[in-house]
Every structure is written in C-alpha cells, then in structure tokens.
C-alpha cells in the first residue's frame, strides 16, 4: 500500500524528557498525525510514550524514525529498527528513513537492503530516505528495484530546492522539508515573508508553512509550544497567490542552507 501523509508533521528534535512527552501529546491533541523522530534524537521513548498515552488510536498516527550512519551495515538494520520499536514501546513503526547517505562510508545501498528486509518482516510499514541526492536514490533503486516513498531534506525559503522538488514529483517520491522555518534564522524576518504575512493577517511562520504547501513540500516544523503548534497546523488552510509564492521562493540562494550540511560530503553517524 502506498503511503498517505497529512500536509504537515511535527518535528521533535531536540525534544526530550517529560517536557518532550507533553509537547508531543499536545501536538497530537491539536491534530498532528505525522510525528518525526530519529534513533539519534534520543527521544524515541518520549515519542512512543506520547503515542501510547495520548488517547488517539494507534492506527491514526504515522510515526517516523531514522537509521543512524553507524548502523548502515545490512545486518545491523533490522536489529536497530527492533531497538526503535522497543524504545517506543510500539509494535511497528509507520515510516523509517535512512537518516543521512554518508557517501564516503559507502554503505547506503547495504542499509537500503536492510530497510527492505525490515519492511518484509513487518516491523516498518513504509521505508524512505533522508538527505539523499537524486544520484543516491537512483543508485539504491538500480541495485534493489525498490524506490523510497519519502525523502526528507532541508527545505526553507533560503534553500527552496525547487529543482529537487520537481525531480521527486516526477518519481512519485514525497518530499518532507526539515528545518522548514530555518529555525527562525533570517527566514521569519525576511521582508518577502513579513509582507506576505501582513497581507494575510498571519504570522511569518504561517506564511512560510503555507509556501511549503504551495510548492509541494511537506513541512515538519518543530514546536514545543501549544499555541505555535496550532498556528503551524492552521497554516495548511492558507492559500497564497502565485506572486506571493514566487516572492518567497526568490529568497533562495545556493549557500542558503542553515549550516554546512551538504549531503555530498556532510555525514552523521
Ligand atoms: N532529516 C534530518 O537530517 C533533519 C531532520 N530534522 C527534523 O525537522 C524538524 C524541524 O526542523 P528544526 O531544525 O527543528 O527547525 P524548524 O524550522 O522547525 O524550527 C524550529 C524552531 O522554530 C520555532 N518555532 C516553531 N514554530 C514557530 C512559530 N510558529 N513561530 C515562531 N517560531 C516557531 C521553535 O521554537 P518553539 O519550539 O519554542 O516553538 C524552534 O525554535 C526537526 O525537529 C526534526 O524532526 C531537522 C534537522 C535535520
Ligand atoms: O536533526 C537531525 O535530524 C539532524 O540530522 C541534526 O543533526 C541536524 O543535522 C542538526 O543540524 C543538528 O544541529
């Protein structure tokens, strides 16, 4: 079955501890149904506790986690995902992603083979990748015949990745945008954003999230604040004009990443 996702999800890095559980429960109560996490965030327990105690049926929630670079070896993948499942206290994970391709390590094809095994074993329902460039995706598909359903990449007004969005759309791969607000740095104060916000009587963050939806990116804003969680969710109802979308996209620049995390060479273990 092909994955079906809501237009927005909740980012959870760096939520942890009791405050983290409360933040995830709050988001679910507000209406979030897609929750992002990762083995390396050290918050899978918090996310799982929220899922188990929030009162919303498990099958209505789409829980994501990610495989760390140190476990790319094929034989490590199923046990690592079983560890995620145990940490979360759940029976399965809805969506599992390879967190970073780590090309110099050269094991992302092995990792993908392990992800396919995990899906066949039923411990994950859907598999995808994160921070993969088109070449990486073409390579795993060529070697396994299995295309990822999702690629989670850095995407915000200073780094809109419109060419990548088009490429993924042609392949039928959903693009999730990480750091969709660029953690606030520059993006929420950029005149193009504040002008759109003023024209609609919305906040700059809402203008950015409405822009994500308009360009075909599924944003994963992190907020621990119930008011901002609602604000971000409500942004999915806001329609921007083509000119407004273009004015925010025009903020993009080649060095617009929030940090030097180009997956051609940036790696995480
Ligand atoms: N796959 C990958 O490699 C990566 C994945 N991610 C994922 O993407 C998620 C989101 O990215 P992240 O880096 O957290 O950055 P975001 O762009 O989501 O920014 C988060 C920051 O913005 C603030 N914020 C949220 N909503 C609003 C609002 N409406 N108005 C003003 N400020 C707001 C938050 O504060 P507050 O909580 O106080 O509201 C927080 O400080 C992560 O949590 C993680 O799940 C992130 C990085 C890499
Ligand atoms: O949050 C994630 O998923 C990460 O990969 C982080 O390490 C992120 O890259 C980051 O910027 C941490 O400062």
mmCIF file of C-alpha atoms and ligand atoms in Angstrom:
data_model
loop_
_atom_site.group_PDB
_atom_site.id
_atom_site.type_symbol
_atom_site.label_atom_id
_atom_site.label_comp_id
_atom_site.label_asym_id
_atom_site.label_seq_id
_atom_site.Cartn_x
_atom_site.Cartn_y
_atom_site.Cartn_z
ATOM 1 C CA UNK A 1 0.000 0.000 0.000
ATOM 2 C CA UNK A 2 1.344 3.440 -0.943
ATOM 3 C CA UNK A 3 1.928 5.800 1.941
ATOM 4 C CA UNK A 4 -0.589 8.566 2.524
ATOM 5 C CA UNK A 5 0.593 11.524 4.612
ATOM 6 C CA UNK A 6 -1.073 14.649 6.006
ATOM 7 C CA UNK A 7 0.163 18.024 4.677
ATOM 8 C CA UNK A 8 2.261 18.776 7.789
ATOM 9 C CA UNK A 9 4.061 16.837 10.528
ATOM 10 C CA UNK A 10 5.657 17.591 13.875
ATOM 11 C CA UNK A 11 9.438 17.861 14.166
ATOM 12 C CA UNK A 12 10.731 16.603 17.516
ATOM 13 C CA UNK A 13 14.431 17.428 17.621
ATOM 14 C CA UNK A 14 15.596 18.298 20.349
ATOM 15 C CA UNK A 15 12.524 17.424 22.448
ATOM 16 C CA UNK A 16 13.319 15.057 25.291
ATOM 17 C CA UNK A 17 12.143 14.039 28.747
ATOM 18 C CA UNK A 18 8.790 14.835 30.340
ATOM 19 C CA UNK A 19 8.551 18.167 28.541
ATOM 20 C CA UNK A 20 9.077 16.326 25.279
ATOM 21 C CA UNK A 21 6.271 13.857 26.014
ATOM 22 C CA UNK A 22 3.953 16.729 26.944
ATOM 23 C CA UNK A 23 4.840 18.576 23.735
ATOM 24 C CA UNK A 24 4.131 15.561 21.529
ATOM 25 C CA UNK A 25 0.838 14.832 23.314
ATOM 26 C CA UNK A 26 -0.151 18.482 22.941
ATOM 27 C CA UNK A 27 0.585 18.350 19.216
ATOM 28 C CA UNK A 28 -1.469 15.179 18.767
ATOM 29 C CA UNK A 29 -4.354 16.775 20.667
ATOM 30 C CA UNK A 30 -4.132 19.790 18.343
ATOM 31 C CA UNK A 31 -4.462 17.481 15.347
ATOM 32 C CA UNK A 32 -0.966 16.450 14.244
ATOM 33 C CA UNK A 33 -0.967 12.907 12.925
ATOM 34 C CA UNK A 34 2.568 12.655 11.486
ATOM 35 C CA UNK A 35 5.389 12.702 14.058
ATOM 36 C CA UNK A 36 9.075 12.799 13.112
ATOM 37 C CA UNK A 37 11.823 11.296 15.255
ATOM 38 C CA UNK A 38 15.200 9.568 14.868
ATOM 39 C CA UNK A 39 17.318 6.971 16.631
ATOM 40 C CA UNK A 40 19.916 9.712 17.141
ATOM 41 C CA UNK A 41 17.476 12.205 18.701
ATOM 42 C CA UNK A 42 17.401 10.035 21.826
ATOM 43 C CA UNK A 43 13.694 10.763 22.088
ATOM 44 C CA UNK A 44 12.083 7.657 20.625
ATOM 45 C CA UNK A 45 10.998 6.732 24.165
ATOM 46 C CA UNK A 46 9.341 10.092 24.618
ATOM 47 C CA UNK A 47 7.570 9.866 21.274
ATOM 48 C CA UNK A 48 6.418 6.306 21.994
ATOM 49 C CA UNK A 49 5.128 7.274 25.436
ATOM 50 C CA UNK A 50 3.108 10.082 23.876
ATOM 51 C CA UNK A 51 1.691 7.737 21.239
ATOM 52 C CA UNK A 52 0.721 5.137 23.835
ATOM 53 C CA UNK A 53 -0.896 7.604 26.249
ATOM 54 C CA UNK A 54 -2.474 10.273 24.027
ATOM 55 C CA UNK A 55 -5.804 8.525 23.586
ATOM 56 C CA UNK A 56 -5.742 8.683 19.782
ATOM 57 C CA UNK A 57 -5.942 5.220 18.166
ATOM 58 C CA UNK A 58 -2.503 3.972 17.107
ATOM 59 C CA UNK A 59 -3.615 3.402 13.519
ATOM 60 C CA UNK A 60 -4.460 7.107 13.118
ATOM 61 C CA UNK A 61 -0.861 8.133 13.820
ATOM 62 C CA UNK A 62 2.105 7.969 11.462
ATOM 63 C CA UNK A 63 5.304 7.601 13.448
ATOM 64 C CA UNK A 64 8.666 8.124 11.773
ATOM 65 C CA UNK A 65 12.182 7.303 12.885
ATOM 66 C CA UNK A 66 15.564 7.189 11.178
ATOM 67 C CA UNK A 67 18.520 4.843 10.860
ATOM 68 C CA UNK A 68 21.842 6.304 12.079
ATOM 69 C CA UNK A 69 25.014 6.164 9.991
ATOM 70 C CA UNK A 70 26.779 3.791 12.382
ATOM 71 C CA UNK A 71 24.185 1.109 11.607
ATOM 72 C CA UNK A 72 24.271 1.123 7.808
ATOM 73 C CA UNK A 73 25.676 -2.399 7.618
ATOM 74 C CA UNK A 74 22.863 -4.565 6.223
ATOM 75 C CA UNK A 75 22.878 -6.972 9.169
ATOM 76 C CA UNK A 76 22.522 -4.055 11.618
ATOM 77 C CA UNK A 77 19.359 -2.593 10.155
ATOM 78 C CA UNK A 78 16.645 -4.955 11.401
ATOM 79 C CA UNK A 79 18.077 -5.096 14.966
ATOM 80 C CA UNK A 80 18.372 -1.294 15.015
ATOM 81 C CA UNK A 81 14.754 -0.890 13.977
ATOM 82 C CA UNK A 82 13.749 -3.526 16.526
ATOM 83 C CA UNK A 83 15.526 -1.356 19.088
ATOM 84 C CA UNK A 84 13.483 1.656 17.921
ATOM 85 C CA UNK A 85 10.296 -0.400 18.246
ATOM 86 C CA UNK A 86 11.305 -1.455 21.766
ATOM 87 C CA UNK A 87 12.282 2.084 22.792
ATOM 88 C CA UNK A 88 8.944 3.367 21.554
ATOM 89 C CA UNK A 89 7.011 0.522 23.152
ATOM 90 C CA UNK A 90 5.087 0.040 19.913
ATOM 91 C CA UNK A 91 4.521 -2.987 17.680
ATOM 92 C CA UNK A 92 5.705 -1.331 14.469
ATOM 93 C CA UNK A 93 6.967 1.954 13.023
ATOM 94 C CA UNK A 94 4.985 3.511 10.191
ATOM 95 C CA UNK A 95 7.850 5.133 8.312
ATOM 96 C CA UNK A 96 11.591 4.507 8.671
ATOM 97 C CA UNK A 97 14.191 6.587 6.844
ATOM 98 C CA UNK A 98 17.953 6.256 6.322
ATOM 99 C CA UNK A 99 18.979 9.452 8.136
ATOM 100 C CA UNK A 100 21.989 10.500 6.005
ATOM 101 C CA UNK A 101 23.558 8.766 2.971
ATOM 102 C CA UNK A 102 27.132 9.192 4.321
ATOM 103 C CA UNK A 103 28.610 8.611 0.838
ATOM 104 C CA UNK A 104 32.243 8.262 1.953
ATOM 105 C CA UNK A 105 31.199 5.401 4.211
ATOM 106 C CA UNK A 106 29.760 3.765 1.094
ATOM 107 C CA UNK A 107 27.158 1.592 2.816
ATOM 108 C CA UNK A 108 23.865 3.261 1.987
ATOM 109 C CA UNK A 109 22.941 0.571 -0.571
ATOM 110 C CA UNK A 110 23.538 -2.091 2.123
ATOM 111 C CA UNK A 111 21.436 -0.027 4.513
ATOM 112 C CA UNK A 112 18.650 0.129 1.937
ATOM 113 C CA UNK A 113 18.734 -3.671 1.537
ATOM 114 C CA UNK A 114 18.328 -3.933 5.317
ATOM 115 C CA UNK A 115 15.411 -1.492 5.219
ATOM 116 C CA UNK A 116 13.713 -3.690 2.605
ATOM 117 C CA UNK A 117 14.169 -6.681 4.935
ATOM 118 C CA UNK A 118 12.615 -4.697 7.793
ATOM 119 C CA UNK A 119 9.590 -3.883 5.659
ATOM 120 C CA UNK A 120 9.234 -7.519 4.623
ATOM 121 C CA UNK A 121 9.419 -8.508 8.310
ATOM 122 C CA UNK A 122 6.544 -6.102 9.070
ATOM 123 C CA UNK A 123 8.322 -4.021 11.721
ATOM 124 C CA UNK A 124 8.039 -0.992 9.455
ATOM 125 C CA UNK A 125 5.150 -0.223 7.126
ATOM 126 C CA UNK A 126 6.949 2.165 4.782
ATOM 127 C CA UNK A 127 10.586 2.959 4.014
ATOM 128 C CA UNK A 128 12.308 6.034 2.726
ATOM 129 C CA UNK A 129 15.435 8.132 2.975
ATOM 130 C CA UNK A 130 16.604 11.495 4.252
ATOM 131 C CA UNK A 131 19.198 13.860 2.853
ATOM 132 C CA UNK A 132 19.579 11.702 -0.270
ATOM 133 C CA UNK A 133 20.530 13.392 -3.519
ATOM 134 C CA UNK A 134 18.974 12.115 -6.773
ATOM 135 C CA UNK A 135 22.154 10.120 -7.561
ATOM 136 C CA UNK A 136 21.886 8.280 -4.246
ATOM 137 C CA UNK A 137 18.232 7.445 -4.895
ATOM 138 C CA UNK A 138 18.934 6.266 -8.419
ATOM 139 C CA UNK A 139 21.691 4.008 -7.087
ATOM 140 C CA UNK A 140 19.588 2.298 -4.394
ATOM 141 C CA UNK A 141 16.731 1.814 -6.827
ATOM 142 C CA UNK A 142 19.018 0.420 -9.532
ATOM 143 C CA UNK A 143 20.566 -2.065 -7.089
ATOM 144 C CA UNK A 144 17.369 -3.234 -5.363
ATOM 145 C CA UNK A 145 14.444 -2.364 -7.630
ATOM 146 C CA UNK A 146 12.811 -0.589 -4.677
ATOM 147 C CA UNK A 147 12.223 3.165 -4.741
ATOM 148 C CA UNK A 148 11.931 5.090 -1.461
ATOM 149 C CA UNK A 149 8.487 6.530 -0.788
ATOM 150 C CA UNK A 150 9.784 9.617 1.040
ATOM 151 C CA UNK A 151 12.918 11.779 1.043
ATOM 152 C CA UNK A 152 13.268 14.192 3.971
ATOM 153 C CA UNK A 153 15.551 17.087 3.005
ATOM 154 C CA UNK A 154 16.498 20.561 4.193
ATOM 155 C CA UNK A 155 13.973 22.930 2.663
ATOM 156 C CA UNK A 156 13.011 26.507 3.577
ATOM 157 C CA UNK A 157 12.808 29.912 1.864
ATOM 158 C CA UNK A 158 16.598 30.398 1.783
ATOM 159 C CA UNK A 159 17.033 26.899 0.317
ATOM 160 C CA UNK A 160 13.826 26.068 -1.585
ATOM 161 C CA UNK A 161 15.223 23.173 -3.634
ATOM 162 C CA UNK A 162 12.656 23.724 -6.405
ATOM 163 C CA UNK A 163 14.618 21.575 -8.876
ATOM 164 C CA UNK A 164 14.762 18.740 -6.359
ATOM 165 C CA UNK A 165 11.026 19.070 -5.704
ATOM 166 C CA UNK A 166 10.303 18.716 -9.410
ATOM 167 C CA UNK A 167 12.594 15.656 -9.688
ATOM 168 C CA UNK A 168 10.925 13.937 -6.728
ATOM 169 C CA UNK A 169 7.445 14.735 -8.010
ATOM 170 C CA UNK A 170 8.273 13.082 -11.331
ATOM 171 C CA UNK A 171 9.408 9.979 -9.420
ATOM 172 C CA UNK A 172 6.349 9.973 -7.117
ATOM 173 C CA UNK A 173 8.544 10.447 -4.016
ATOM 174 C CA UNK A 174 7.097 12.621 -1.233
ATOM 175 C CA UNK A 175 9.431 15.398 -0.083
ATOM 176 C CA UNK A 176 9.357 16.246 3.603
ATOM 177 C CA UNK A 177 11.050 19.552 4.463
ATOM 178 C CA UNK A 178 13.298 19.686 7.516
ATOM 179 C CA UNK A 179 14.052 22.943 9.317
ATOM 180 C CA UNK A 180 11.062 24.312 7.368
ATOM 181 C CA UNK A 181 11.289 27.625 9.263
ATOM 182 C CA UNK A 182 15.105 27.595 9.091
ATOM 183 C CA UNK A 183 14.870 27.561 12.887
ATOM 184 C CA UNK A 184 13.743 31.184 12.567
ATOM 185 C CA UNK A 185 17.186 32.362 11.465
ATOM 186 C CA UNK A 186 16.629 35.061 8.820
ATOM 187 C CA UNK A 187 13.586 33.342 7.343
ATOM 188 C CA UNK A 188 10.811 34.675 9.590
ATOM 189 C CA UNK A 189 12.208 38.221 9.421
ATOM 190 C CA UNK A 190 12.807 38.354 5.663
ATOM 191 C CA UNK A 191 10.768 41.227 4.122
ATOM 192 C CA UNK A 192 9.276 38.949 1.438
ATOM 193 C CA UNK A 193 7.882 36.770 4.233
ATOM 194 C CA UNK A 194 6.704 39.539 6.553
ATOM 195 C CA UNK A 195 4.973 41.285 3.623
ATOM 196 C CA UNK A 196 3.020 38.140 2.720
ATOM 197 C CA UNK A 197 2.186 37.664 6.405
ATOM 198 C CA UNK A 198 0.920 41.242 6.736
ATOM 199 C CA UNK A 199 -1.202 40.932 3.585
ATOM 200 C CA UNK A 200 -2.991 37.879 5.011
ATOM 201 C CA UNK A 201 -3.016 38.886 8.694
ATOM 202 C CA UNK A 202 -0.990 35.787 9.547
ATOM 203 C CA UNK A 203 2.363 35.218 11.233
ATOM 204 C CA UNK A 204 5.632 34.968 9.274
ATOM 205 C CA UNK A 205 5.903 31.293 10.265
ATOM 206 C CA UNK A 206 2.443 30.675 8.810
ATOM 207 C CA UNK A 207 3.417 32.442 5.578
ATOM 208 C CA UNK A 208 6.434 30.145 5.268
ATOM 209 C CA UNK A 209 4.452 26.987 6.012
ATOM 210 C CA UNK A 210 1.713 27.990 3.533
ATOM 211 C CA UNK A 211 4.515 28.496 0.986
ATOM 212 C CA UNK A 212 5.763 24.955 1.687
ATOM 213 C CA UNK A 213 2.364 23.538 0.916
ATOM 214 C CA UNK A 214 2.071 25.635 -2.252
ATOM 215 C CA UNK A 215 5.381 24.365 -3.656
ATOM 216 C CA UNK A 216 4.735 20.713 -2.785
ATOM 217 C CA UNK A 217 6.893 20.331 0.330
ATOM 218 C CA UNK A 218 5.528 18.600 3.426
ATOM 219 C CA UNK A 219 6.943 20.697 6.303
ATOM 220 C CA UNK A 220 7.945 19.242 9.673
ATOM 221 C CA UNK A 221 8.074 22.304 11.963
ATOM 222 C CA UNK A 222 9.241 21.624 15.491
ATOM 223 C CA UNK A 223 7.359 23.467 18.176
ATOM 224 C CA UNK A 224 7.037 22.600 21.843
ATOM 225 C CA UNK A 225 4.586 25.447 22.343
ATOM 226 C CA UNK A 226 0.873 24.565 22.090
ATOM 227 C CA UNK A 227 -0.023 27.964 20.624
ATOM 228 C CA UNK A 228 2.648 27.767 17.930
ATOM 229 C CA UNK A 229 1.724 24.136 17.239
ATOM 230 C CA UNK A 230 -1.845 25.273 16.456
ATOM 231 C CA UNK A 231 -0.577 28.232 14.463
ATOM 232 C CA UNK A 232 1.583 25.965 12.317
ATOM 233 C CA UNK A 233 -1.212 23.462 11.734
ATOM 234 C CA UNK A 234 -3.620 26.260 10.740
ATOM 235 C CA UNK A 235 -1.157 27.431 8.086
ATOM 236 C CA UNK A 236 -2.189 24.450 5.965
ATOM 237 C CA UNK A 237 -5.529 26.228 5.332
ATOM 238 C CA UNK A 238 -3.893 29.388 3.945
ATOM 239 C CA UNK A 239 -3.731 29.890 0.173
ATOM 240 C CA UNK A 240 -1.048 32.183 -1.220
ATOM 241 C CA UNK A 241 -1.139 33.777 -4.645
ATOM 242 C CA UNK A 242 1.340 32.661 -7.294
ATOM 243 C CA UNK A 243 3.167 36.001 -6.923
ATOM 244 C CA UNK A 244 3.442 35.558 -3.159
ATOM 245 C CA UNK A 245 4.827 32.056 -3.593
ATOM 246 C CA UNK A 246 7.328 33.354 -6.147
ATOM 247 C CA UNK A 247 8.424 36.220 -3.875
ATOM 248 C CA UNK A 248 9.232 33.786 -1.039
ATOM 249 C CA UNK A 249 10.941 31.333 -3.397
ATOM 250 C CA UNK A 250 13.117 34.215 -4.625
ATOM 251 C CA UNK A 251 14.798 34.284 -1.197
ATOM 252 C CA UNK A 252 16.585 31.086 -2.179
ATOM 253 C CA UNK A 253 20.328 31.181 -2.706
ATOM 254 C CA UNK A 254 22.917 28.457 -3.350
ATOM 255 C CA UNK A 255 24.534 28.959 0.070
ATOM 256 C CA UNK A 256 21.178 29.247 1.834
ATOM 257 C CA UNK A 257 21.500 26.098 3.939
ATOM 258 C CA UNK A 258 21.222 26.865 7.634
ATOM 259 C CA UNK A 259 24.578 25.153 8.218
ATOM 260 C CA UNK A 260 27.218 23.481 6.071
ATOM 261 C CA UNK A 261 25.291 20.216 5.749
ATOM 262 C CA UNK A 262 25.546 19.354 2.075
ATOM 263 C CA UNK A 263 24.905 15.584 1.898
ATOM 264 C CA UNK A 264 27.526 15.253 -0.828
ATOM 265 C CA UNK A 265 30.102 15.445 1.975
ATOM 266 C CA UNK A 266 28.357 16.110 5.303
ATOM 267 C CA UNK A 267 27.918 12.883 7.283
ATOM 268 C CA UNK A 268 26.402 11.871 10.593
ATOM 269 C CA UNK A 269 26.990 8.661 12.468
HETATM 270 N N1 LIG B 1 16.474 14.576 8.488
HETATM 271 C C1 LIG B 1 17.336 15.443 9.001
HETATM 272 O O1 LIG B 1 18.556 15.355 8.780
HETATM 273 C C2 LIG B 1 16.835 16.543 9.861
HETATM 274 C C3 LIG B 1 15.559 16.480 10.337
HETATM 275 N N2 LIG B 1 15.051 17.483 11.143
HETATM 276 C C4 LIG B 1 13.643 17.349 11.564
HETATM 277 O O2 LIG B 1 12.955 18.519 11.172
HETATM 278 C C5 LIG B 1 12.340 19.108 12.310
HETATM 279 C C6 LIG B 1 12.201 20.606 12.170
HETATM 280 O O3 LIG B 1 13.460 21.215 11.958
HETATM 281 P P1 LIG B 1 14.152 22.156 13.038
HETATM 282 O O4 LIG B 1 15.606 22.112 12.765
HETATM 283 O O5 LIG B 1 13.676 21.809 14.369
HETATM 284 O O6 LIG B 1 13.714 23.626 12.614
HETATM 285 P P2 LIG B 1 12.330 24.409 12.432
HETATM 286 O O7 LIG B 1 12.495 25.189 11.189
HETATM 287 O O8 LIG B 1 11.174 23.531 12.603
HETATM 288 O O9 LIG B 1 12.413 25.467 13.616
HETATM 289 C C7 LIG B 1 12.183 25.134 14.944
HETATM 290 C C8 LIG B 1 12.294 26.411 15.765
HETATM 291 O O10 LIG B 1 11.271 27.319 15.365
HETATM 292 C C9 LIG B 1 10.469 27.666 16.495
HETATM 293 N N3 LIG B 1 9.086 27.788 16.004
HETATM 294 C C10 LIG B 1 8.240 26.785 15.661
HETATM 295 N N4 LIG B 1 7.063 27.269 15.252
HETATM 296 C C11 LIG B 1 7.160 28.611 15.325
HETATM 297 C C12 LIG B 1 6.272 29.667 15.036
HETATM 298 N N5 LIG B 1 5.022 29.459 14.590
HETATM 299 N N6 LIG B 1 6.696 30.946 15.244
HETATM 300 C C13 LIG B 1 7.949 31.195 15.701
HETATM 301 N N7 LIG B 1 8.832 30.227 15.988
HETATM 302 C C14 LIG B 1 8.444 28.945 15.807
HETATM 303 C C15 LIG B 1 10.666 26.576 17.502
HETATM 304 O O11 LIG B 1 10.518 27.057 18.819
HETATM 305 P P3 LIG B 1 9.355 26.534 19.824
HETATM 306 O O12 LIG B 1 9.529 25.063 19.996
HETATM 307 O O13 LIG B 1 9.636 27.298 21.069
HETATM 308 O O14 LIG B 1 8.047 26.919 19.193
HETATM 309 C C16 LIG B 1 12.114 26.173 17.241
HETATM 310 O O15 LIG B 1 12.992 27.046 17.917
HETATM 311 C C17 LIG B 1 13.244 18.666 13.480
HETATM 312 O O16 LIG B 1 12.608 18.860 14.724
HETATM 313 C C18 LIG B 1 13.490 17.239 13.086
HETATM 314 O O17 LIG B 1 12.367 16.448 13.426
HETATM 315 C C19 LIG B 1 15.826 18.568 11.458
HETATM 316 C C20 LIG B 1 17.135 18.656 11.024
HETATM 317 C C21 LIG B 1 17.751 17.652 10.193
HETATM 318 O O1 LIG B 2 18.094 16.818 13.375
HETATM 319 C C1 LIG B 2 18.572 15.994 12.573
HETATM 320 O O2 LIG B 2 17.908 15.120 12.008
HETATM 321 C C2 LIG B 2 19.975 16.052 12.302
HETATM 322 O O3 LIG B 2 20.488 15.334 11.466
HETATM 323 C C3 LIG B 2 20.720 17.055 13.084
HETATM 324 O O4 LIG B 2 21.974 16.599 13.450
HETATM 325 C C4 LIG B 2 20.832 18.283 12.307
HETATM 326 O O5 LIG B 2 21.595 17.960 11.183
HETATM 327 C C5 LIG B 2 21.451 19.403 13.031
HETATM 328 O O6 LIG B 2 21.559 20.422 12.453
HETATM 329 C C6 LIG B 2 21.912 19.319 14.407
HETATM 330 O O7 LIG B 2 22.413 20.579 14.784
#
